[in-house]
Coordinates of C-alpha atoms and ligand atoms in Angstrom, one line a residue:
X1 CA -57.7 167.7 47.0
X2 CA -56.9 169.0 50.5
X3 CA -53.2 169.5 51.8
X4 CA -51.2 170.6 54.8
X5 CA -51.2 174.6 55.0
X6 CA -47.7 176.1 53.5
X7 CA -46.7 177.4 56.2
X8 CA -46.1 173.7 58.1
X9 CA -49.6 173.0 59.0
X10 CA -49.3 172.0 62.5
X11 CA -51.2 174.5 64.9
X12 CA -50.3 173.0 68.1
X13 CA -53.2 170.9 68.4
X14 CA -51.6 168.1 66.7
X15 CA -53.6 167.9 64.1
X16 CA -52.1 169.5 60.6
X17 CA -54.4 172.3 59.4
X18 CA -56.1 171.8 56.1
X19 CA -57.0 174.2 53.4
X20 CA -57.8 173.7 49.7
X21 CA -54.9 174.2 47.4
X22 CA -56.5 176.3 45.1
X23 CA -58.6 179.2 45.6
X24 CA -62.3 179.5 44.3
X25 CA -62.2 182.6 42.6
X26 CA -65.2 185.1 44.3
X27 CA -65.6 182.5 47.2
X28 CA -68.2 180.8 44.6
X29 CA -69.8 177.8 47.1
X30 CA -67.6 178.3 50.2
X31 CA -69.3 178.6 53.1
X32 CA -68.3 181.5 55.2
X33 CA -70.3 181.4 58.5
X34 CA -73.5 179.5 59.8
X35 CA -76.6 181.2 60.3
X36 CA -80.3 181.0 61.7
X37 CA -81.0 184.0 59.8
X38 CA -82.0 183.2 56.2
X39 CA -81.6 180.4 53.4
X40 CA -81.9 180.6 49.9
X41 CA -82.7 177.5 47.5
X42 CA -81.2 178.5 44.8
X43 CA -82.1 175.6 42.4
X44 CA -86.0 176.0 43.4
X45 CA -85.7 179.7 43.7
X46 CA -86.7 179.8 47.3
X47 CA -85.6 182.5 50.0
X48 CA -86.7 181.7 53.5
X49 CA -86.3 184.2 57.0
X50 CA -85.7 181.8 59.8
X51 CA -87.6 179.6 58.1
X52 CA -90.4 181.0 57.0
X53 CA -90.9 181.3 53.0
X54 CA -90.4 185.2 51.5
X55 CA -93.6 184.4 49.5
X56 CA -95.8 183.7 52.7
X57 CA -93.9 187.1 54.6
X58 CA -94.3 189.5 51.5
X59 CA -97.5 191.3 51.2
X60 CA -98.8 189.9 54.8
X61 CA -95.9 191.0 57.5
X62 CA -95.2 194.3 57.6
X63 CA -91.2 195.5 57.5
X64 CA -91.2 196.4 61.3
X65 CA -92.3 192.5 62.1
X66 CA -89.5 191.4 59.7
X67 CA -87.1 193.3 61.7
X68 CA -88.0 191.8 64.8
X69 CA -88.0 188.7 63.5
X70 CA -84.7 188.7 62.1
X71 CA -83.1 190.7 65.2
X72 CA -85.1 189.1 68.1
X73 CA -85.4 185.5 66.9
X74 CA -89.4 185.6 66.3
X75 CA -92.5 187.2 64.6
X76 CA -93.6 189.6 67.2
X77 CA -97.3 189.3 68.8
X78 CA -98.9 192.4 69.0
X79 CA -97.8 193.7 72.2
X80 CA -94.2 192.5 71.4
X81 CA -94.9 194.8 67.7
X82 CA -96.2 197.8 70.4
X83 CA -92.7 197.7 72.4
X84 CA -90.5 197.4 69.3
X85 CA -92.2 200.0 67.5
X86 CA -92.1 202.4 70.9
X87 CA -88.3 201.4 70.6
X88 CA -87.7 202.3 67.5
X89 CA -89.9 205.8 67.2
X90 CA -87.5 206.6 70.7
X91 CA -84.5 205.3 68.4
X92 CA -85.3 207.8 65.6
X93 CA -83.5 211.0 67.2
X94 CA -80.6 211.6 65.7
X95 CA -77.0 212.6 67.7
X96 CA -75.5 216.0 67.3
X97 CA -72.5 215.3 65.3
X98 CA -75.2 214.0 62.7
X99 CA -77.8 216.9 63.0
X100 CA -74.5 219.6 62.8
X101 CA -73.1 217.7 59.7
X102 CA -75.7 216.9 57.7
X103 CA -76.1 220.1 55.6
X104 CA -72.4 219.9 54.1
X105 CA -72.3 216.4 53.7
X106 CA -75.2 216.6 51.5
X107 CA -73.4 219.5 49.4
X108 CA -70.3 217.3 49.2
X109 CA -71.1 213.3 49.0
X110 CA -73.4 211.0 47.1
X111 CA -76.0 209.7 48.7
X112 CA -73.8 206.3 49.9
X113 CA -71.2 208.2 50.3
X114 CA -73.4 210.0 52.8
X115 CA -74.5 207.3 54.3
X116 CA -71.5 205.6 55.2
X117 CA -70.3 208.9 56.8
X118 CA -73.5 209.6 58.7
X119 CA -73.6 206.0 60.0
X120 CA -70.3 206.3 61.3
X121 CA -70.8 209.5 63.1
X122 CA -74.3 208.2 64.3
X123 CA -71.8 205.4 66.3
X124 CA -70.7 208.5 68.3
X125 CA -73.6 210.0 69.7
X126 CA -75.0 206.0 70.5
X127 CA -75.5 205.6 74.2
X128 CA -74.2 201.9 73.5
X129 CA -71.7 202.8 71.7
X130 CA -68.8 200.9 73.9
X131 CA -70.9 197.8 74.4
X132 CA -71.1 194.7 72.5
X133 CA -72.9 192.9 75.1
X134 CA -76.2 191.4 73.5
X135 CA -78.6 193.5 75.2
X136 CA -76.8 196.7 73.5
X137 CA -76.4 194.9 70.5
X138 CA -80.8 194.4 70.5
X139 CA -80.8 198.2 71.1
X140 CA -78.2 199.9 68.9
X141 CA -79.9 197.1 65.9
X142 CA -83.1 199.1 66.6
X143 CA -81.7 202.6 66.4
X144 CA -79.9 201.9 63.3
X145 CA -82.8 200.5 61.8
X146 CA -84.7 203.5 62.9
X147 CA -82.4 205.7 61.7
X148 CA -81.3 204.8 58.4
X149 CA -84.5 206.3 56.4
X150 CA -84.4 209.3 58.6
X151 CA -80.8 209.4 57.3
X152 CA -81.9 209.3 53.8
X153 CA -84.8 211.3 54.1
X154 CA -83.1 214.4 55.6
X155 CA -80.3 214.2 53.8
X156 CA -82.3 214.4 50.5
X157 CA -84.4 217.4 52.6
X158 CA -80.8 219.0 52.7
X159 CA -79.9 218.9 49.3
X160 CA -83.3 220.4 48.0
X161 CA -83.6 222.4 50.0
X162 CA -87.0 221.1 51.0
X163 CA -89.1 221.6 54.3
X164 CA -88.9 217.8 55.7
X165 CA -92.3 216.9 56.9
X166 CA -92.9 215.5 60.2
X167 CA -92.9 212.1 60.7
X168 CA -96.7 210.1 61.4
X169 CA -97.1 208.8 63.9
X170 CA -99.8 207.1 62.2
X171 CA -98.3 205.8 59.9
X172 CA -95.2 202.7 59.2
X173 CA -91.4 202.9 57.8
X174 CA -92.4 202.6 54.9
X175 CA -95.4 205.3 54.9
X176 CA -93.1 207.4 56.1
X177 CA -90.0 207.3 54.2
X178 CA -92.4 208.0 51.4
X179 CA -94.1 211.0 53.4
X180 CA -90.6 212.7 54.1
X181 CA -88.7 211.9 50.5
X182 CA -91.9 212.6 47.9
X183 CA -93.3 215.6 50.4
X184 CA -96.6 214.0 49.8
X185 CA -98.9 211.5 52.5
X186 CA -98.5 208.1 50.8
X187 CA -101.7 206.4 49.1
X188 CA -102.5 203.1 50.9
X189 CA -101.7 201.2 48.4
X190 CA -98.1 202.8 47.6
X191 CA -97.2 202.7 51.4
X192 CA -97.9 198.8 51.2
X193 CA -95.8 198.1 48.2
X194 CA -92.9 199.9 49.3
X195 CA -93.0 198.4 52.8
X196 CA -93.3 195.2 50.6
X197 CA -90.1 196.1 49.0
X198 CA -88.6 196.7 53.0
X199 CA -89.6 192.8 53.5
X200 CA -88.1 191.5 50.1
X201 CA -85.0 193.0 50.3
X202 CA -84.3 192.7 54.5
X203 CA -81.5 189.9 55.0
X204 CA -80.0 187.5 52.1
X205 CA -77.5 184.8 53.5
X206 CA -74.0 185.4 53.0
X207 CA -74.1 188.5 50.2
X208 CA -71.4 190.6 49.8
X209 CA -72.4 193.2 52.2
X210 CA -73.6 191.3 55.3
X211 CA -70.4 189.4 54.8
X212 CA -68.3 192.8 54.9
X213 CA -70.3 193.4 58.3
X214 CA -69.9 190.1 60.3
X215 CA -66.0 189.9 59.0
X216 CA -65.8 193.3 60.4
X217 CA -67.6 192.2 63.9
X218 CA -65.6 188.6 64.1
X219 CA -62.7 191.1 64.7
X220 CA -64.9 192.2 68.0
X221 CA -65.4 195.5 66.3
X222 CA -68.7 197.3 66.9
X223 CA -71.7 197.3 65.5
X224 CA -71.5 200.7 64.0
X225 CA -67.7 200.2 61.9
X226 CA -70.1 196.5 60.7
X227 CA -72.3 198.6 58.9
X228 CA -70.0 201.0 57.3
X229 CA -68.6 198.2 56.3
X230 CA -71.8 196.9 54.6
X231 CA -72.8 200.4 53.0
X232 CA -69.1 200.9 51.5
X233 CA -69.8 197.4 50.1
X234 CA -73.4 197.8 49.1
X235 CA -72.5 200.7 47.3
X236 CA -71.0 198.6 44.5
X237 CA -73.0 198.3 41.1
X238 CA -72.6 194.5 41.2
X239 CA -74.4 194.7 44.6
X240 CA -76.8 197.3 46.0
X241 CA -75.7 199.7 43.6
X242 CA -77.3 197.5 40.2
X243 CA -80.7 199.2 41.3
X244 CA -80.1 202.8 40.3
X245 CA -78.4 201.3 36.8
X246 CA -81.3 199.6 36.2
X247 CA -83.1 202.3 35.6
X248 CA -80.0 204.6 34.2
X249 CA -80.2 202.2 31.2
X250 CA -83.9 202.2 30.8
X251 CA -83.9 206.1 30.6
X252 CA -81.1 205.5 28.2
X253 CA -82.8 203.2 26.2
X254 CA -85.1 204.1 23.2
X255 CA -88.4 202.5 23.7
X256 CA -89.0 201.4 20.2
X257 CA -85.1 199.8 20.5
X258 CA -85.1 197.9 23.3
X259 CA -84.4 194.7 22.0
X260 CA -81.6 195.4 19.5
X261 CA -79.9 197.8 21.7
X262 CA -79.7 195.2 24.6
X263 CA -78.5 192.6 22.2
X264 CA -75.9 195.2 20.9
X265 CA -74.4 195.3 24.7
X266 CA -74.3 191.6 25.2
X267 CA -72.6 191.3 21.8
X268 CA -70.2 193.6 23.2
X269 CA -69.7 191.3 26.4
X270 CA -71.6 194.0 28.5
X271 CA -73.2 193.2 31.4
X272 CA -76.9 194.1 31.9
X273 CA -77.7 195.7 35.2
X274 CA -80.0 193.6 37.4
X275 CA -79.4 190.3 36.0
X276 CA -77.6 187.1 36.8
X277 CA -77.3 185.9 40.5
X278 CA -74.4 183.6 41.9
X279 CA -76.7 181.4 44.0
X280 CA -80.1 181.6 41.9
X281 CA -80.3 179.1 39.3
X282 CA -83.8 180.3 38.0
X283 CA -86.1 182.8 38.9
X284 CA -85.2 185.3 42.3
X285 CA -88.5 185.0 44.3
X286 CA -87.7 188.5 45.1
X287 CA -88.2 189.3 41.6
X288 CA -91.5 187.5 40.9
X289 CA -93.2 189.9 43.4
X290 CA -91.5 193.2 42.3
X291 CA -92.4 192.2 38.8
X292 CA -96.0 192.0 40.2
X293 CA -96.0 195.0 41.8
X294 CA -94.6 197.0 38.6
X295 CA -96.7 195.9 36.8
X296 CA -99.8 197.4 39.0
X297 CA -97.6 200.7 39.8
X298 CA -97.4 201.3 36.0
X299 CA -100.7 200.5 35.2
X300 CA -101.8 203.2 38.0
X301 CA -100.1 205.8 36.8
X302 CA -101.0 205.9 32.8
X303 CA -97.8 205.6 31.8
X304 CA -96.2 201.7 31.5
X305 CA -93.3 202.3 29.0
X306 CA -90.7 201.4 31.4
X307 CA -92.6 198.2 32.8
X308 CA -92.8 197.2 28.8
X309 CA -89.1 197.9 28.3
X310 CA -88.0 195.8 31.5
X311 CA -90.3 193.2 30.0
X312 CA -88.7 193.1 26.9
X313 CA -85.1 193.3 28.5
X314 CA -86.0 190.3 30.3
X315 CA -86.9 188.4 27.3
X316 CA -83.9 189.2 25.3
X317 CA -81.5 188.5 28.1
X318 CA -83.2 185.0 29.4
X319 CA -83.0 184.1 25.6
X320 CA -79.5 185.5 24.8
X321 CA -77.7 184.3 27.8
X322 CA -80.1 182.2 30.1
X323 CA -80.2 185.1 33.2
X324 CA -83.4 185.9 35.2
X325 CA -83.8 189.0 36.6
X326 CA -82.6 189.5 40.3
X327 CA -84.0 191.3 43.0
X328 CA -82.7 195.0 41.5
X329 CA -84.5 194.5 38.5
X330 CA -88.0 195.1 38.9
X331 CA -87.2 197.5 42.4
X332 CA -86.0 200.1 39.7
X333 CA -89.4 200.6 38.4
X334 CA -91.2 200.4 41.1
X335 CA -89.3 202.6 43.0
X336 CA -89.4 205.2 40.1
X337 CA -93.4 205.2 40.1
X338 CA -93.4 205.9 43.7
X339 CA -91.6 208.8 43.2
X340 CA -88.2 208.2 44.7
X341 CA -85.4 209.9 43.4
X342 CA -83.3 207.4 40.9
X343 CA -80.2 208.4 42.9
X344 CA -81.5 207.0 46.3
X345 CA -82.3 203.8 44.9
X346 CA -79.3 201.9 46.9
X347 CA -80.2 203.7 50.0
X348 CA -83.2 202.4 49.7
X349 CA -81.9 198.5 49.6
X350 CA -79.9 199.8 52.8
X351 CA -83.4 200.5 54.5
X352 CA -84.1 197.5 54.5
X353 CA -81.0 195.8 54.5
X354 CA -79.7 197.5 58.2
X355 CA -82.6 195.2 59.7
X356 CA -80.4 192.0 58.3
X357 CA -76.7 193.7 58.7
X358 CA -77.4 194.6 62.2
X359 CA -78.9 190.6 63.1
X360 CA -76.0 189.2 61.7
X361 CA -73.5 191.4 64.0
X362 CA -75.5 190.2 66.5
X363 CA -75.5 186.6 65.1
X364 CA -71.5 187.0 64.8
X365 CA -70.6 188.5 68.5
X366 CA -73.1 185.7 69.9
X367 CA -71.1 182.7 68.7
X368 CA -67.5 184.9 67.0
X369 CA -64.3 183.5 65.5
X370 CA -62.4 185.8 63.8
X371 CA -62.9 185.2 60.0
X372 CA -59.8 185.0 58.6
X373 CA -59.3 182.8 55.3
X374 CA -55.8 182.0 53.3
X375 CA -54.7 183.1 50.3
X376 CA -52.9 181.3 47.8
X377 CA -49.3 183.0 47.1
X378 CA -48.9 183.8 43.2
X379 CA -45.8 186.4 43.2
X380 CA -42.5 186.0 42.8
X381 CA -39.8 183.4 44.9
X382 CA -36.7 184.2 45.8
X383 CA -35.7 187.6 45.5
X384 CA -32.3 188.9 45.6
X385 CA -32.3 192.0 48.1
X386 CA -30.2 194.6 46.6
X387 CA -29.5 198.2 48.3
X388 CA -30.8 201.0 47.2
X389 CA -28.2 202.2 45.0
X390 CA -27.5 198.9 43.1
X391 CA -31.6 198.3 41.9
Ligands
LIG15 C1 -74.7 189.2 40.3 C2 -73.4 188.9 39.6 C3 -72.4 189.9 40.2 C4 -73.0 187.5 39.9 O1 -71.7 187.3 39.5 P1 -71.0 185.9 39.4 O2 -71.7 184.9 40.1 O3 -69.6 186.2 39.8 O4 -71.1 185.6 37.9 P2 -70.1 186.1 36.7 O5 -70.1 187.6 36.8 O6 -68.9 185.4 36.8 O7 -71.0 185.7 35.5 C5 -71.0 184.4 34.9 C6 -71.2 184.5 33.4 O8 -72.5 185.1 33.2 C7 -72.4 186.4 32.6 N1 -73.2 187.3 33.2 C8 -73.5 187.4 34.6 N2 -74.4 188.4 34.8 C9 -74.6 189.0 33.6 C10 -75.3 190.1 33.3 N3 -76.0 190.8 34.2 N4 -75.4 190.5 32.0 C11 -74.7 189.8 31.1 N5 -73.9 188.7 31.3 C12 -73.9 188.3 32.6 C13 -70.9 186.8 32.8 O9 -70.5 187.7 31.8 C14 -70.2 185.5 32.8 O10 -70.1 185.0 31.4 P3 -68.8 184.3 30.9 O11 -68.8 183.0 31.7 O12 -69.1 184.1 29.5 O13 -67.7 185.2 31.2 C15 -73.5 189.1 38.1 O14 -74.6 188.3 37.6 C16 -73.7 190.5 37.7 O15 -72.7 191.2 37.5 N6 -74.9 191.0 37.4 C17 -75.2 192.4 37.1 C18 -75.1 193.2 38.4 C19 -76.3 193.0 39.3 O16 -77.4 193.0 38.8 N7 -76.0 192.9 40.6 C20 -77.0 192.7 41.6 C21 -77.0 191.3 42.1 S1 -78.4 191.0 43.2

């Protein structure tokens, strides 16, 4: 049932304004914003980047096309892919207030934390930093997108202690976000599942994070504050942050218990890490390739027990409670046998994920109202002021 807003309704226009009467707890179903960006089906299981299927983009377009497709409207040709990746390889540098602050920021914060403090004094040093026009928009998008594994990368470098190698030329994102955080040149095949894991995890509708950024830039903030936004948000262990619990609880696991202990925890109304998803009513697509690519990660390197134990997890949970695993499920492991540190698992998903915050700011300041939604009032009426004295 719809009714007149509490507050008399009438906006002027003539026409009363209209809101539901009672809240849906979490925003369940409500539609927050349109977008041209991506679409999930989330009774099929389908996940779709301006319209073209995640399971036709992942393995065959490499992250650095996803970006452009999701900032600059289209899969880029090959020249177009030559400009943007010029673009972003000038984009890389990072600003002074950065470069000086790294070092303690890496003694003192967590890696997100670290993040969402770097990113904000990146918007400093930005020559676009002022300028929410779209052509500034196009370029700050590609610096942060350039930026953000550099970010990670040397502030890992920081707190090891380790010699950072340079970056290749030769090689992609992916190849060498790998390079910098395992010290090692990247196999062929480990650079292509991990830019693989860029693609899968690049833009998702209206998820918690992207909505933090565009209700951050439908105030006419910048795009800088949109992301901070997004990183404080993805942070969060029932969002960005499920990945690196994922693989907290299979290191805490027994192998030979897997089953029993995970039925313990649901028994106990615990929630397991990297399942359940509030638009997917069956399989994540996401999943289906990370599962994949696990699997062939674990065989490679001789040692499969935590592929088996997510395996059994997923059984026990799908037959306990009916949940399929989401995208942070399966990224655990795979992350793991590439070698990256369990602790920079969510600034991984940020990696990818700046090349979907940063179109949606874009998306928002194109066509912006400020998003501003009601609340319904559940305190208490009529209150007899008192002064100080008499309370
Ligand atoms: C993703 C998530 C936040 C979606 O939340 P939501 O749509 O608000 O769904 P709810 O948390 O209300 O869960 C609905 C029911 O399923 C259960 N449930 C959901 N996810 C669960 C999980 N991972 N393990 C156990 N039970 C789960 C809830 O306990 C709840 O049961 P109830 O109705 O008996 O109380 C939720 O599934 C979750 O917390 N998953 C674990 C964290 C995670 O992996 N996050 C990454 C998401 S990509």
């Amino acid at each position: 049932m719809k009714q007149t807003s509490s507050d008399g309704g009438d906006l002027g226009g003539g026409t009363p304004r209209e809101v539901a009467d009672k809240p849906t707890k979490g925003l369940a179903d409500v539609v927050a914003a349109s977008t041209a960006l991506s679409d999930i089906d989330g009774k099929a299981g389908r996940l779709f980047y301006r319209g073209y299927d995640i399971h036709d983009l992942a393995g065959r377009t490499t992250f650095e096309e996803t970006a452009h497709l999701l900032q600059r409207g289209s899969l880029p040709s090959r020249a177009r892919l030559a400009d943007y990746g010029a673009e972003l390889a000038r984009g890389r540098t990072l600003g002074t207030l950065v470069e000086r602050d790294i070092p303690e920021i890496a003694e003192r914060q967590a890696p997100m934390e670290a993040l969402r403090t770097l990113v904000s004094l990146a918007g400093a040093d930005d020559p676009d930093k002022d300028s929410n026009a779209p052509e500034a928009n196009l370029r700050k998008a590609a610096r942060l997108t350039a930026q953000q594994p550099i970010l990670v990368a040397r502030y890992h470098a920081a707190r090891t202690g380790a010699t950072l190698p340079e970056i290749d030329p030769e090689l992609s994102i992916a190849g060498n976000f790998l390079l910098q955080i395992t010290g090692r040149r990247p196999e062929r095949r480990a650079a292509e599942i991990f830019d693989t894991c860029l693609v899968l995890h690049a833009d998702h509708t209206m998820n918690a994070s992207t909505f933090a950024a565009r209700v951050c830039a439908a105030t006419l903030s910048d795009m800088h504050s949109a992301i901070v936004a997004a990183i404080g948000t993805l942070k969060g262990p029932l969002h960005g942050g499920a990945n690196e619990q994922v693989m907290r609880t299979l290191e805490g696991l027994d192998p030979r218990g897997v089953a029993q202990a995970v039925r313990d925890r649901l028994a106990a109304g615990e929630k397991i890490m990297g399942f359940g998803h509030r638009v997917y009513k069956t399989e994540d697509p996401r999943a289906t390739h990370l599962r994949r690519m696990s699997e062939e990660l674990a065989e490679a390197s001789g040692d499969d027990t935590y592929y088996r134990m997510s395996r059994e997890m997923e059984e026990v949970v799908l037959a306990e409670k009916h949940l399929y695993p989401n995208v942070d499920f399966y990224a655990a492991t795979v992350y793991h046998y590439l070698g990256i540190p369990t602790d920079l698992f969510t600034p991984v998903f940020s990696v990818s994920r700046m090349s979907g915050w940063t179109a949606h700011v874009i998306e928002q300041h194109a066509d912006n109202r400020l998003i501003r939604p009601d609340s319904e009032y559940i305190g208490e009426r009529d209150q007899k002021w008192a002064p100080i004295g008499e309370r």
